[in-house]
Tab-separated table of C-alpha atoms and ligand atoms in Angstrom:
chain	number	residue	atom	x	y	z
L	1	MET	CA	30.266	-14.520	10.766
L	2	HIS	CA	28.462	-13.417	7.651
L	3	PRO	CA	30.326	-12.948	4.358
L	4	PRO	CA	31.060	-9.315	3.516
L	5	ILE	CA	28.695	-7.399	1.264
L	6	ARG	CA	29.945	-5.667	-1.849
L	7	ARG	CA	26.885	-5.426	-4.051
L	8	ILE	CA	23.165	-5.251	-3.297
L	9	ALA	CA	20.008	-5.077	-5.388
L	10	ILE	CA	16.837	-3.082	-4.788
L	11	SER	CA	13.398	-4.085	-5.993
L	12	THR	CA	10.084	-2.255	-5.625
L	13	GLY	CA	6.972	-4.387	-6.022
L	14	GLY	CA	3.174	-4.187	-5.868
L	15	GLY	CA	1.296	-0.890	-6.238
L	16	ASP	CA	3.459	2.225	-6.122
L	17	ALA	CA	3.333	4.407	-3.015
L	18	PRO	CA	4.702	7.877	-2.287
L	19	GLY	CA	8.071	7.418	-0.585
L	20	LEU	CA	9.473	4.624	-2.767
L	21	ASN	CA	11.988	6.956	-4.384
L	22	ALA	CA	13.076	8.153	-0.949
L	23	VAL	CA	13.694	4.517	0.008
L	24	ILE	CA	15.694	3.893	-3.163
L	25	SER	CA	17.880	6.967	-2.746
L	26	SER	CA	18.515	6.376	0.948
L	27	VAL	CA	19.470	2.738	0.345
L	28	VAL	CA	21.884	3.852	-2.368
L	29	TRP	CA	23.456	6.544	-0.161
L	30	ALA	CA	23.771	4.353	2.911
L	31	ALA	CA	25.229	1.533	0.795
L	32	ALA	CA	27.649	3.837	-1.042
L	33	ASN	CA	28.852	5.196	2.288
L	34	ARG	CA	29.858	1.626	3.147
L	35	GLY	CA	31.593	1.135	-0.189
L	36	TRP	CA	28.848	-1.143	-1.539
L	37	GLU	CA	27.507	-0.995	-5.065
L	38	CYS	CA	23.750	-0.904	-5.716
L	39	VAL	CA	21.715	-2.095	-8.659
L	40	GLY	CA	17.994	-1.626	-9.205
L	41	ILE	CA	15.772	-4.272	-10.773
L	42	ARG	CA	13.124	-2.930	-13.121
L	43	ASP	CA	9.424	-3.579	-12.383
L	44	GLY	CA	9.687	-5.901	-9.395
L	45	PHE	CA	11.666	-8.838	-10.813
L	46	ASN	CA	10.648	-8.428	-14.437
L	47	GLY	CA	14.011	-6.829	-15.214
L	48	ILE	CA	15.555	-10.245	-14.588
L	49	LEU	CA	12.711	-12.521	-15.708
L	50	ALA	CA	11.735	-10.648	-18.878
L	51	PRO	CA	14.926	-8.822	-19.986
L	52	GLU	CA	13.678	-8.614	-23.587
L	53	ARG	CA	11.250	-5.900	-22.418
L	54	TYR	CA	14.132	-3.645	-21.397
L	55	PRO	CA	16.387	-2.656	-24.293
L	56	GLN	CA	18.320	-0.350	-21.913
L	57	GLY	CA	18.788	-3.215	-19.438
L	58	GLY	CA	16.443	-4.806	-16.913
L	59	VAL	CA	18.876	-4.138	-14.071
L	60	GLU	CA	20.490	-0.737	-13.728
L	61	LEU	CA	23.444	0.536	-11.758
L	62	LEU	CA	22.254	2.975	-9.095
L	63	THR	CA	24.909	5.540	-8.326
L	64	ARG	CA	24.561	8.546	-6.038
L	65	ASP	CA	24.212	10.667	-9.170
L	66	ARG	CA	21.399	8.502	-10.534
L	67	VAL	CA	19.325	8.962	-7.358
L	68	ARG	CA	20.115	12.610	-6.692
L	69	GLY	CA	16.974	14.764	-6.379
L	70	ILE	CA	14.378	11.968	-6.449
L	71	ALA	CA	13.478	11.583	-2.768
L	72	HIS	CA	10.575	14.032	-2.910
L	73	LEU	CA	9.033	12.539	-6.041
L	74	GLY	CA	6.073	10.142	-6.132
L	75	GLY	CA	6.243	6.784	-7.918
L	76	THR	CA	9.397	4.690	-8.277
L	77	ILE	CA	12.224	5.245	-10.732
L	78	LEU	CA	12.582	1.455	-10.945
L	79	GLY	CA	8.977	0.872	-11.935
L	80	THR	CA	6.811	-1.704	-10.216
L	81	THR	CA	4.264	-4.381	-10.972
L	82	ASN	CA	1.749	-6.534	-9.195
L	83	LYS	CA	1.901	-9.153	-11.951
L	84	GLY	CA	5.462	-10.390	-11.560
L	85	ASP	CA	5.615	-12.770	-8.582
L	86	PRO	CA	8.588	-15.034	-9.494
L	87	PHE	CA	7.009	-17.941	-7.579
L	88	HIS	CA	3.755	-17.592	-9.548
L	89	PHE	CA	4.959	-15.958	-12.736
L	90	PRO	CA	2.138	-15.545	-15.265
L	91	VAL	CA	2.951	-17.273	-18.555
L	92	ARG	CA	0.624	-17.239	-21.569
L	93	GLN	CA	0.037	-20.708	-22.982
L	94	ALA	CA	-0.396	-21.655	-26.647
L	95	ASP	CA	-4.189	-21.822	-26.215
L	96	GLY	CA	-4.252	-18.201	-24.928
L	97	SER	CA	-4.837	-19.134	-21.276
L	98	VAL	CA	-2.465	-17.861	-18.580
L	99	SER	CA	-0.887	-20.190	-16.042
L	100	GLU	CA	1.573	-19.625	-13.196
L	101	VAL	CA	5.143	-20.950	-13.220
L	102	ASP	CA	7.760	-20.927	-10.432
L	103	ARG	CA	10.733	-18.979	-11.839
L	104	SER	CA	12.332	-18.083	-8.500
L	105	GLY	CA	15.404	-20.221	-9.312
L	106	GLU	CA	16.273	-17.795	-12.102
L	107	ILE	CA	16.413	-14.934	-9.594
L	108	LEU	CA	18.751	-16.865	-7.306
L	109	ASP	CA	20.956	-17.852	-10.284
L	110	TYR	CA	21.086	-14.254	-11.447
L	111	PHE	CA	22.184	-12.989	-8.031
L	112	LYS	CA	24.922	-15.639	-7.866
L	113	ARG	CA	26.113	-15.011	-11.424
L	114	GLU	CA	26.234	-11.241	-10.994
L	115	GLY	CA	27.843	-11.316	-7.548
L	116	ILE	CA	24.882	-9.644	-5.832
L	117	ASP	CA	25.103	-10.425	-2.136
L	118	ALA	CA	21.740	-9.227	-0.856
L	119	LEU	CA	18.341	-7.808	-1.742
L	120	VAL	CA	16.400	-4.876	-0.295
L	121	ILE	CA	12.778	-5.327	-1.281
L	122	ALA	CA	10.152	-2.642	-0.727
L	123	GLY	CA	6.558	-3.710	-0.891
L	124	GLY	CA	3.355	-4.726	0.766
L	125	ASP	CA	2.147	-8.086	1.931
L	126	GLY	CA	2.528	-9.854	-1.454
L	127	THR	CA	5.984	-8.469	-2.206
L	128	LEU	CA	7.302	-9.163	1.294
L	129	THR	CA	6.010	-12.722	1.029
L	130	ILE	CA	8.185	-13.057	-2.104
L	131	GLY	CA	11.107	-11.605	-0.114
L	132	HIS	CA	10.474	-14.121	2.644
L	133	GLU	CA	10.453	-17.044	0.196
L	134	LEU	CA	13.688	-15.869	-1.447
L	135	HIS	CA	15.279	-15.620	1.996
L	136	ARG	CA	14.125	-19.188	2.734
L	137	ARG	CA	15.913	-20.282	-0.411
L	138	GLY	CA	19.188	-18.785	0.799
L	139	LEU	CA	19.186	-15.155	-0.357
L	140	ARG	CA	20.018	-12.384	2.110
L	141	VAL	CA	16.898	-10.236	2.153
L	142	VAL	CA	15.664	-7.208	4.081
L	143	GLY	CA	12.120	-5.935	3.520
L	144	VAL	CA	10.812	-2.367	3.679
L	145	PRO	CA	7.102	-1.913	4.493
L	146	LYS	CA	5.338	0.026	1.767
L	147	THR	CA	1.639	0.489	1.111
L	148	ILE	CA	-0.865	3.297	1.168
L	149	ASP	CA	-3.283	0.763	2.724
L	150	ASN	CA	-1.323	0.510	6.028
L	151	ASP	CA	-2.445	-3.117	6.260
L	152	LEU	CA	0.961	-4.647	7.064
L	153	ASP	CA	1.368	-6.315	10.408
L	154	LYS	CA	4.219	-5.681	12.875
L	155	THR	CA	4.845	-2.084	11.910
L	156	HIS	CA	3.009	0.839	13.415
L	157	THR	CA	2.720	2.341	9.972
L	158	THR	CA	3.854	1.847	6.394
L	159	PHE	CA	5.146	4.699	4.271
L	160	GLY	CA	2.652	6.007	1.716
L	161	PHE	CA	-0.258	5.841	4.133
L	162	ASP	CA	0.154	9.355	5.520
L	163	THR	CA	0.277	10.861	2.023
L	164	ALA	CA	-2.884	9.001	1.003
L	165	VAL	CA	-4.714	10.070	4.167
L	166	SER	CA	-3.581	13.683	3.814
L	167	PHE	CA	-4.802	13.872	0.226
L	168	ALA	CA	-8.143	12.188	1.025
L	169	THR	CA	-8.591	14.623	3.918
L	170	GLU	CA	-7.992	17.583	1.634
L	171	CYS	CA	-10.585	16.190	-0.799
L	172	LEU	CA	-13.120	15.875	2.031
L	173	ASP	CA	-12.396	19.454	3.098
L	174	ARG	CA	-13.238	20.571	-0.436
L	175	LEU	CA	-16.391	18.483	-0.646
L	176	HIS	CA	-18.017	19.975	2.473
L	177	SER	CA	-18.817	23.278	0.765
L	178	THR	CA	-20.201	21.833	-2.452
L	179	ALA	CA	-22.218	19.209	-0.569
L	180	GLU	CA	-23.647	21.898	1.716
L	181	SER	CA	-24.401	24.290	-1.150
L	182	HIS	CA	-26.464	21.607	-2.920
L	183	GLN	CA	-27.776	19.902	0.218
L	184	ARG	CA	-26.423	16.631	-1.129
L	185	VAL	CA	-25.000	13.407	0.115
L	186	MET	CA	-21.433	13.058	-1.157
L	187	VAL	CA	-20.056	9.541	-1.092
L	188	VAL	CA	-16.268	9.340	-1.268
L	189	GLU	CA	-14.788	5.950	-2.139
L	190	VAL	CA	-11.192	5.401	-1.035
L	191	MET	CA	-8.724	2.566	-1.605
L	192	GLY	CA	-7.401	0.330	1.156
L	193	ARG	CA	-8.097	-3.240	-0.015
L	194	TYR	CA	-9.558	-5.291	2.842
L	195	ALA	CA	-8.669	-2.766	5.563
L	196	GLY	CA	-10.344	0.490	6.525
L	197	TRP	CA	-7.288	2.464	7.647
L	198	ILE	CA	-7.478	5.131	4.946
L	199	ALA	CA	-11.264	5.495	5.294
L	200	LEU	CA	-11.080	5.745	9.081
L	201	HIS	CA	-8.177	8.169	9.353
L	202	ALA	CA	-9.243	10.433	6.474
L	203	GLY	CA	-12.911	10.233	7.460
L	204	ILE	CA	-12.253	11.444	10.983
L	205	SER	CA	-9.678	14.045	9.914
L	206	GLY	CA	-11.927	15.383	7.149
L	207	GLY	CA	-15.094	15.536	9.265
L	208	ALA	CA	-17.098	12.792	7.505
L	209	HIS	CA	-20.520	12.004	8.960
L	210	ALA	CA	-20.400	8.302	8.145
L	211	ILE	CA	-17.487	5.934	7.542
L	212	LEU	CA	-18.000	2.470	6.075
L	213	MET	CA	-15.113	0.043	6.281
L	214	PRO	CA	-14.463	-3.661	5.717
L	215	GLU	CA	-14.022	-4.379	9.428
L	216	ILE	CA	-17.623	-3.306	10.167
L	217	PRO	CA	-20.172	-4.701	7.676
L	218	TYR	CA	-22.785	-1.974	7.465
L	219	ASP	CA	-26.570	-1.752	7.595
L	220	ILE	CA	-27.439	0.873	4.984
L	221	GLU	CA	-30.625	1.747	6.862
L	222	LYS	CA	-28.513	2.886	9.837
L	223	VAL	CA	-26.555	5.212	7.539
L	224	ALA	CA	-29.766	6.544	5.968
L	225	ALA	CA	-31.194	7.127	9.454
L	226	ALA	CA	-28.092	9.115	10.456
L	227	ILE	CA	-28.514	11.293	7.353
L	228	ARG	CA	-32.249	11.827	8.041
L	229	GLU	CA	-31.371	12.742	11.617
L	230	ARG	CA	-28.921	15.372	10.385
L	231	ASP	CA	-31.590	16.721	8.047
L	232	ALA	CA	-34.045	16.930	10.932
L	233	HIS	CA	-31.553	19.157	12.743
L	234	GLY	CA	-31.153	21.399	9.718
L	235	ARG	CA	-27.841	19.943	8.592
L	236	LEU	CA	-28.938	19.236	5.098
L	237	TYR	CA	-25.814	17.644	3.664
L	238	SER	CA	-23.709	14.651	4.592
L	239	LEU	CA	-20.317	13.233	3.690
L	240	VAL	CA	-19.940	9.465	3.639
L	241	VAL	CA	-16.504	7.847	3.260
L	242	VAL	CA	-16.580	4.284	1.944
L	243	ALA	CA	-13.550	2.005	1.831
L	244	GLU	CA	-13.377	0.042	-1.423
L	245	GLY	CA	-13.444	-3.211	0.557
L	246	ALA	CA	-16.538	-2.319	2.618
L	247	ARG	CA	-19.678	-4.393	2.269
L	248	ALA	CA	-23.225	-4.454	3.565
L	249	ARG	CA	-24.077	-6.962	6.284
L	250	GLN	CA	-25.790	-9.286	3.864
L	251	GLY	CA	-23.876	-8.082	0.826
L	252	GLU	CA	-20.814	-8.938	-1.220
L	253	ARG	CA	-17.695	-6.872	-1.850
L	254	ALA	CA	-17.899	-4.800	-5.030
L	255	LEU	CA	-15.389	-5.992	-7.627
L	256	LEU	CA	-14.114	-4.333	-10.770
L	257	ALA	CA	-12.369	-7.531	-11.868
L	258	GLU	CA	-12.126	-11.112	-10.614
L	259	ALA	CA	-8.742	-12.567	-9.649
L	260	GLU	CA	-6.815	-14.102	-12.538
L	261	ALA	CA	-3.508	-15.934	-12.875
L	262	GLY	CA	-0.781	-13.711	-11.444
L	263	HIS	CA	-3.169	-10.938	-10.390
L	264	ALA	CA	-5.399	-10.415	-7.358
L	265	GLU	CA	-9.028	-9.344	-7.659
L	266	ARG	CA	-9.632	-5.607	-8.147
L	267	LEU	CA	-11.944	-3.928	-5.686
L	268	GLY	CA	-14.131	-0.948	-6.539
L	269	GLY	CA	-17.661	0.210	-7.165
L	270	ILE	CA	-19.078	0.135	-3.644
L	271	GLY	CA	-19.382	3.946	-3.621
L	272	GLU	CA	-21.920	3.840	-6.466
L	273	GLN	CA	-23.985	1.228	-4.625
L	274	VAL	CA	-23.967	3.200	-1.393
L	275	ALA	CA	-24.917	6.444	-3.148
L	276	ARG	CA	-27.796	4.722	-4.983
L	277	ASP	CA	-29.061	3.094	-1.797
L	278	LEU	CA	-28.834	6.310	0.223
L	279	ALA	CA	-30.559	8.386	-2.458
L	280	GLY	CA	-33.384	5.825	-2.529
L	281	ARG	CA	-33.785	5.782	1.241
L	282	THR	CA	-33.408	9.490	1.994
L	283	GLY	CA	-34.850	11.078	-1.141
L	284	LYS	CA	-31.711	13.214	-1.322
L	285	ASP	CA	-29.450	13.831	-4.238
L	286	ALA	CA	-26.293	11.736	-3.885
L	287	ARG	CA	-23.030	11.965	-5.811
L	288	VAL	CA	-19.955	9.748	-5.801
L	289	VAL	CA	-16.288	10.692	-5.907
L	290	VAL	CA	-13.851	7.806	-6.373
L	291	LEU	CA	-10.392	8.885	-5.254
L	292	GLY	CA	-8.739	5.687	-6.525
L	293	HIS	CA	-5.193	6.019	-7.782
L	294	LEU	CA	-5.029	9.728	-6.906
L	295	LEU	CA	-4.284	8.441	-3.405
L	296	ARG	CA	-1.090	6.834	-4.671
L	297	GLY	CA	0.196	9.861	-6.559
L	298	GLY	CA	2.043	13.032	-5.688
L	299	SER	CA	4.938	13.828	-3.416
L	300	PRO	CA	5.247	12.020	-0.106
L	301	THR	CA	4.374	14.041	2.984
L	302	SER	CA	7.252	14.877	5.308
L	303	PHE	CA	6.132	12.027	7.575
L	304	ASP	CA	6.329	9.516	4.708
L	305	ARG	CA	9.603	10.932	3.410
L	306	LEU	CA	11.229	10.647	6.794
L	307	ALA	CA	9.792	7.169	7.362
L	308	ALA	CA	11.048	6.080	3.928
L	309	LYS	CA	14.525	7.456	4.598
L	310	ARG	CA	14.626	5.863	8.039
L	311	PHE	CA	13.484	2.543	6.564
L	312	GLY	CA	15.924	2.673	3.625
L	313	THR	CA	18.975	3.420	5.745
L	314	ALA	CA	17.871	0.924	8.416
L	315	ALA	CA	17.599	-1.786	5.736
L	316	VAL	CA	21.257	-1.210	4.845
L	317	ARG	CA	22.258	-1.176	8.525
L	318	ALA	CA	20.374	-4.435	9.032
L	319	LEU	CA	22.337	-6.095	6.212
L	320	ASP	CA	25.585	-4.621	7.546
L	321	GLU	CA	24.812	-6.087	10.966
L	322	GLY	CA	24.292	-9.518	9.403
L	323	HIS	CA	20.498	-9.666	9.491
L	324	SER	CA	18.449	-11.388	6.822
L	325	GLY	CA	14.823	-12.451	6.553
L	326	VAL	CA	13.694	-9.354	8.444
L	327	MET	CA	11.565	-6.319	7.715
L	328	VAL	CA	12.442	-2.891	9.061
L	329	ALA	CA	9.439	-1.596	10.988
L	330	LEU	CA	8.290	1.384	12.970
L	331	SER	CA	7.791	0.697	16.635
L	332	HIS	CA	7.456	4.186	18.032
L	333	PRO	CA	9.825	5.907	18.484
L	334	ASN	CA	12.300	3.463	16.952
L	335	VAL	CA	12.896	1.545	13.781
L	336	VAL	CA	13.194	-2.146	14.631
L	337	TYR	CA	13.720	-5.388	12.704
L	338	VAL	CA	10.949	-7.990	12.693
L	339	PRO	CA	11.185	-11.473	11.170
L	340	LEU	CA	9.520	-11.695	7.750
L	341	THR	CA	7.820	-14.871	8.976
L	342	GLU	CA	5.729	-12.646	11.238
L	343	VAL	CA	4.707	-10.421	8.338
L	344	ALA	CA	4.379	-12.619	5.257
L	345	GLY	CA	0.830	-13.582	4.377
L	346	ARG	CA	-0.716	-11.579	7.233
L	347	MET	CA	-2.951	-8.589	7.109
L	348	LYS	CA	-3.489	-5.877	9.712
L	349	ALA	CA	-7.103	-4.778	9.886
L	350	VAL	CA	-8.366	-1.944	12.094
L	351	PRO	CA	-8.903	-3.556	15.511
L	352	ARG	CA	-12.380	-3.319	17.011
L	353	ASP	CA	-10.883	-1.725	20.135
L	354	SER	CA	-8.841	0.845	18.190
L	355	ASP	CA	-8.911	4.173	19.993
L	356	THR	CA	-9.133	5.916	16.608
L	357	LEU	CA	-12.336	4.006	15.900
L	358	GLN	CA	-13.562	4.939	19.372
L	359	THR	CA	-12.687	8.563	18.599
L	360	GLY	CA	-15.006	8.416	15.607
L	361	ARG	CA	-17.801	6.913	17.669
L	362	ASP	CA	-17.395	9.537	20.391
L	363	LEU	CA	-17.626	12.231	17.723
L	364	GLY	CA	-20.972	10.811	16.608
L	365	ILE	CA	-19.757	9.437	13.279
L	366	CYS	CA	-21.995	6.657	11.946
L	367	PHE	CA	-20.196	3.371	11.132
L	368	GLY	CA	-23.327	1.696	9.854
L	369	ASP	CA	-23.564	-0.741	12.791
O	1	F6P	O1	-2.463	-1.847	-2.345
O	1	F6P	C1	-2.546	-0.570	-2.883
O	1	F6P	C2	-3.769	-0.440	-3.744
O	1	F6P	O2	-3.823	0.887	-4.218
O	1	F6P	C3	-5.069	-0.852	-3.082
O	1	F6P	O3	-5.562	0.137	-2.211
O	1	F6P	C4	-5.932	-1.109	-4.281
O	1	F6P	O4	-6.966	-2.034	-3.998
O	1	F6P	C5	-4.968	-1.704	-5.270
O	1	F6P	O5	-3.685	-1.282	-4.881
O	1	F6P	C6	-5.228	-1.276	-6.692
O	1	F6P	O6	-4.345	-1.956	-7.523
O	1	F6P	P1	-4.200	-1.619	-9.067
O	1	F6P	O7	-3.323	-0.415	-9.171
O	1	F6P	O8	-3.586	-2.831	-9.639
O	1	F6P	O9	-5.576	-1.338	-9.614
């Protein structure tokens, strides 16, 4: 028998993704329907660990009224951060350097003191690893898989991914005409960290002629040859989608910033390199469009909204049924619970035998290999 639940907390961590507000509101509604109270922690766990930053309170009561009308909005009303891991909390030292301190005990103390019985935590790999560690230290935790990158294992998809792919596809649709009018190569850099899901799905949907992704280190000469081949057939423009984590066979990943205490490295810049290399090898004009954080903005698509609402309510059901240390996941057509141990610290790359990848190859898209 598990002790009854009266009060739960919600935290949203890592990069924001469209659908987070739908998760928050559906958790609040499903909890309220069971007579439970919900509180939301500001900016991951910073609302508890750095309360001085929140004059209005680092933890707020989430009533039905507070979450009314937010499900279709992008972002997260709770705020989020990728610099607030309680197990590796960045603390500035007297000499100006930043070191990491384990402050997880303060979270557990807070939950005990405030009578919070469980935590619903929405996030990607890093955030769910935090959830897993808190569960191991005795907290009741259910995770919700969020990331535009779709790189979480054990769920068919994360929410946020469909919105990012839909927007990138629309951008590609718009770039065809301008690329064709100027007979240019347009290189479109998309996010995705070390996985090529966004590049692959948007590239195929938006009719790209080449897709470069981390899973397939590319030979730029192969891409240039594909563009020359198109030219030879009178198709004088080309669209190339490049995932931010892609790299040439003998090359390095392009970084905007190295990793530092409490913060992972920032990827970006590969689009510029690819455009420069392709212009040099084909003699064509090349331009770069970096979609970046635009992929994280805007309203969630209906797919992401529904997924977020299914995940949020399932997280509450999971707690009600006595589960802890699990993530709600999509295993078509159902939502299932998978142990956080099988998710934490893992990454789901595009498999080499993916039929979507094969679709691209059968359509004649160049992958640079
Ligand atoms: O994980 C989501 C994501 O948008 C990645 O695709 C990207 O590499 C990263 O976050 C960017 O993080 P930040 O917003 O800190 O620059």
